[in-house]
Short mmCIF file of C-alpha atoms in Angstrom, two decimals:
data_model
loop_
_atom_site.label_atom_id
_atom_site.label_comp_id
_atom_site.label_asym_id
_atom_site.label_seq_id
_atom_site.Cartn_x
_atom_site.Cartn_y
_atom_site.Cartn_z
CA ILE A 1 76.05 -45.58 27.98
CA ALA A 2 75.33 -44.50 31.52
CA GLU A 3 76.63 -43.03 34.74
CA VAL A 4 78.24 -45.41 37.20
CA PHE A 5 75.71 -46.14 39.95
CA GLY A 6 76.89 -46.77 43.50
CA GLU A 7 75.45 -49.60 45.56
CA ARG A 8 73.69 -47.18 47.94
CA GLN A 9 72.73 -44.62 45.29
CA VAL A 10 68.98 -44.03 44.96
CA GLY A 11 67.58 -43.48 41.48
CA SER A 12 63.88 -42.73 41.70
CA SER A 13 61.83 -41.97 44.81
CA THR A 14 58.86 -43.95 43.43
CA MET A 15 60.50 -46.67 41.33
CA PRO A 16 63.32 -48.51 43.15
CA HIS A 17 64.66 -50.09 39.96
CA LYS A 18 64.97 -46.80 38.04
CA ARG A 19 68.36 -45.15 37.57
CA ASN A 20 68.02 -41.42 37.02
CA PRO A 21 71.09 -39.69 35.52
CA ILE A 22 71.08 -37.13 38.33
CA ASN A 23 74.19 -35.24 37.19
CA PHE A 24 73.01 -34.78 33.63
CA GLU A 25 69.53 -33.84 34.91
CA ASN A 26 71.12 -31.19 37.10
CA VAL A 27 73.01 -29.69 34.17
CA LYS A 28 69.87 -29.65 32.01
CA SER A 29 67.99 -27.97 34.83
CA LEU A 30 70.61 -25.23 34.98
CA TYR A 31 70.39 -24.88 31.20
CA LYS A 32 66.61 -24.37 31.38
CA GLU A 33 67.14 -21.69 34.02
CA CYS A 34 69.84 -19.83 32.07
CA MET A 35 68.62 -20.17 28.50
CA PRO A 36 65.79 -17.59 28.87
CA ARG A 37 68.24 -15.27 30.64
CA MET A 38 70.45 -15.38 27.57
CA VAL A 39 67.51 -13.98 25.57
CA THR A 40 67.55 -11.08 28.01
CA ARG A 41 71.26 -10.61 27.41
CA TYR A 42 70.61 -10.33 23.66
CA LEU A 43 67.80 -7.81 24.27
CA ASP A 44 70.20 -5.80 26.45
CA GLN A 45 72.42 -5.28 23.40
CA ILE A 46 69.76 -2.84 22.13
CA SER A 47 70.17 -0.92 25.37
CA GLU A 48 73.94 -0.81 24.84
CA HIS A 49 73.36 0.59 21.36
CA GLN A 50 70.75 3.13 22.50
CA ARG A 51 72.82 4.10 25.53
CA ASP A 52 69.84 3.93 27.90
CA LEU A 53 69.50 2.24 31.29
CA THR A 54 66.92 -0.47 30.47
CA ASN A 55 69.67 -3.00 31.02
CA SER A 56 70.69 -1.77 34.44
CA ALA A 57 68.60 -4.18 36.56
CA SER A 58 68.80 -7.17 34.19
CA SER A 59 72.60 -6.97 34.01
CA ARG A 60 72.82 -7.70 37.74
CA PHE A 61 71.93 -11.34 36.97
CA VAL A 62 74.88 -11.96 34.62
CA PRO A 63 77.06 -13.37 37.44
CA GLU A 64 74.43 -16.04 38.08
CA ILE A 65 74.69 -17.25 34.47
CA ILE A 66 78.48 -17.44 34.80
CA ALA A 67 78.15 -19.30 38.10
CA ALA A 68 75.66 -21.75 36.55
CA LEU A 69 78.01 -22.37 33.61
CA TYR A 70 80.87 -23.02 36.01
CA LEU A 71 78.80 -25.44 38.10
CA SER A 72 77.61 -27.24 34.95
CA ALA A 73 81.17 -27.63 33.69
CA GLN A 74 82.27 -28.96 37.08
CA ARG A 75 79.42 -31.45 37.20
CA LEU A 76 79.96 -32.63 33.65
CA THR A 77 83.70 -33.05 34.18
CA LYS A 78 82.96 -35.21 37.21
CA VAL A 79 80.36 -37.42 35.54
CA MET A 80 82.02 -37.76 32.11
CA SER A 81 85.03 -39.43 33.75
CA ARG A 82 82.68 -42.02 35.24
CA LEU A 83 80.62 -43.01 32.20
CA VAL A 84 80.41 -46.71 31.44
CA VAL A 85 79.68 -48.35 28.09
CA ASP A 86 77.60 -51.54 28.03
CA LYS A 87 79.03 -53.03 24.84
CA GLU A 88 76.81 -56.08 25.06
CA ALA A 89 73.64 -53.94 25.19
CA LEU A 90 74.89 -51.75 22.33
CA SER A 91 75.60 -54.80 20.21
CA LYS A 92 72.18 -56.28 21.03
CA ASN A 93 70.38 -53.05 20.09
CA PHE A 94 72.41 -52.82 16.87
CA LEU A 95 71.48 -56.36 15.88
CA LEU A 96 67.78 -55.68 16.48
CA THR A 97 67.72 -53.58 13.32
CA GLY A 98 69.23 -56.39 11.28
CA ASP A 99 71.08 -55.09 8.23
CA MET A 100 68.68 -52.18 7.77
CA VAL A 101 71.49 -49.92 8.92
CA ALA A 102 73.08 -50.67 5.54
CA ALA A 103 70.19 -48.98 3.73
CA GLU A 104 71.88 -45.57 4.02
CA PRO A 105 75.29 -46.49 2.56
CA MET A 106 73.52 -48.70 0.03
CA TYR A 107 71.48 -45.88 -1.51
CA ILE A 108 74.41 -43.45 -1.37
CA LEU A 109 76.68 -45.91 -3.21
CA LEU A 110 74.05 -46.79 -5.82
CA ALA A 111 73.45 -43.07 -6.45
CA PHE A 112 77.20 -42.45 -6.60
CA TYR A 113 77.54 -45.11 -9.30
CA GLY A 114 74.69 -43.64 -11.35
CA HIS A 115 71.39 -45.11 -10.21
CA PRO A 116 68.71 -42.50 -11.12
CA ASP A 117 66.45 -43.11 -8.10
CA ALA A 118 68.55 -44.99 -5.56
CA HIS A 119 66.73 -43.80 -2.42
CA GLU A 120 63.33 -45.01 -3.63
CA TYR A 121 64.78 -48.27 -4.93
CA VAL A 122 66.43 -49.07 -1.56
CA ARG A 123 63.30 -47.97 0.34
CA LYS A 124 61.24 -50.56 -1.53
CA LYS A 125 63.90 -53.21 -0.95
CA THR A 126 63.84 -52.54 2.82
CA LEU A 127 60.10 -53.22 2.81
CA GLU A 128 60.67 -56.43 0.88
CA SER A 129 63.41 -57.48 3.29
CA GLN A 130 61.15 -56.88 6.30
CA LYS A 131 58.30 -58.79 4.65
CA THR A 132 60.31 -61.80 3.45
CA GLY A 133 62.97 -61.94 6.13
CA ARG A 134 65.70 -62.03 3.51
CA PRO A 135 68.82 -59.91 4.19
CA LEU A 136 68.73 -56.53 2.45
CA HIS A 137 72.16 -56.92 0.88
CA GLU A 138 71.13 -60.22 -0.69
CA LEU A 139 68.04 -58.66 -2.28
CA VAL A 140 70.00 -55.76 -3.72
CA LEU A 141 73.24 -57.45 -4.77
CA GLY A 142 71.24 -60.28 -6.31
CA ASP A 143 68.92 -58.01 -8.28
CA ARG A 144 69.75 -58.05 -12.01
CA LYS A 145 68.25 -54.59 -12.49
CA VAL A 146 71.00 -52.97 -10.42
CA GLN A 147 73.90 -55.17 -11.48
CA PRO A 148 75.49 -52.41 -13.62
CA TYR A 149 75.81 -50.32 -10.43
CA CYS A 150 76.68 -53.16 -8.05
CA ALA A 151 79.47 -54.26 -10.41
CA LYS A 152 81.24 -50.98 -9.65
CA LEU A 153 81.26 -51.55 -5.88
CA THR A 154 84.70 -52.10 -4.34
CA PRO A 155 85.35 -55.09 -2.02
CA VAL A 156 85.36 -52.70 0.97
CA GLN A 157 82.01 -51.22 -0.06
CA LYS A 158 80.46 -54.68 -0.50
CA ALA A 159 81.79 -55.68 2.92
CA ILE A 160 80.01 -52.66 4.50
CA LEU A 161 76.73 -53.59 2.83
CA LYS A 162 77.00 -57.17 4.12
CA ASP A 163 78.15 -56.14 7.59
CA PRO A 164 76.78 -52.72 8.64
CA GLY A 165 79.00 -52.90 11.73
CA LYS A 166 81.83 -51.80 9.41
CA TYR A 167 79.88 -48.67 8.43
CA ARG A 168 81.82 -46.22 10.53
CA GLY A 169 83.71 -44.21 7.99
CA ILE A 170 86.11 -41.82 9.68
CA ALA A 171 83.84 -41.09 12.66
CA ALA A 172 86.46 -42.17 15.20
CA GLN A 173 89.19 -40.00 13.67
CA LYS A 174 86.86 -37.00 13.44
CA ALA A 175 85.83 -37.42 17.09
CA GLU A 176 89.50 -37.50 18.13
CA ARG A 177 90.21 -34.40 16.03
CA VAL A 178 87.34 -32.44 17.58
CA CYS A 179 88.37 -33.45 21.12
CA THR A 180 92.02 -32.51 20.48
CA PHE A 181 90.99 -29.13 19.07
CA TRP A 182 88.77 -28.24 22.03
CA LYS A 183 91.25 -29.47 24.63
CA LYS A 184 93.80 -27.10 23.13
CA ARG A 185 91.29 -24.22 23.06
CA LEU A 186 90.28 -24.82 26.67
CA VAL A 187 93.91 -24.69 27.78
CA GLU A 188 94.40 -21.43 25.85
CA PHE A 189 91.32 -20.00 27.52
CA SER A 190 91.97 -21.23 31.05
CA GLU A 191 95.60 -20.03 31.32
CA PRO A 192 94.74 -16.29 31.33
CA CYS A 193 91.82 -16.96 33.72
CA ALA A 194 94.12 -18.75 36.16
CA LYS A 195 96.53 -15.79 36.24
CA GLY A 196 93.74 -13.39 37.18
CA PRO A 197 93.40 -9.74 36.10
CA GLU A 198 96.55 -7.87 35.15
CA LYS A 199 97.62 -5.13 37.54
CA SER A 200 97.87 -1.70 35.99
#
């Protein structure tokens, strides 16, 4: 996953082949500048409570934090709309791990169906798989010691263990839910801001 790079866009001043994510780097840079200032804001709360003036000078920098947040949001909005996904590279990286990705759902399912030490059992099987080159699911599903637990696996669960690419759960639906929630909240927040202050 990366930013779209233009033909004339320069990545690194020393390495011509390198593609620096300049927009994300800029946002992180602003974060590093503002994060310590937020500590000052929290310290200023003591001043509010004590009703003294030790927050008088430090409060003058609050607008800079707001401006940095605004600039960061602008920059992120711009770059997020131009992200590209290299599905081929993602698939290649996923396949590099073999079926080791299935180790997590495997131990969870074995524990769910009553195995007393599923995590340790699967850990040892991953080592055996790496040493012998045999697929992890074959080693586990073919092991007589765990047959009482494997017999309880549903067809869908077995399919996940054999093809970790199916191990997604409800991640997509949850991501959609989170995005929908925050889009709604941002609209609720931005409408009063767009109107400006109410006249008394």
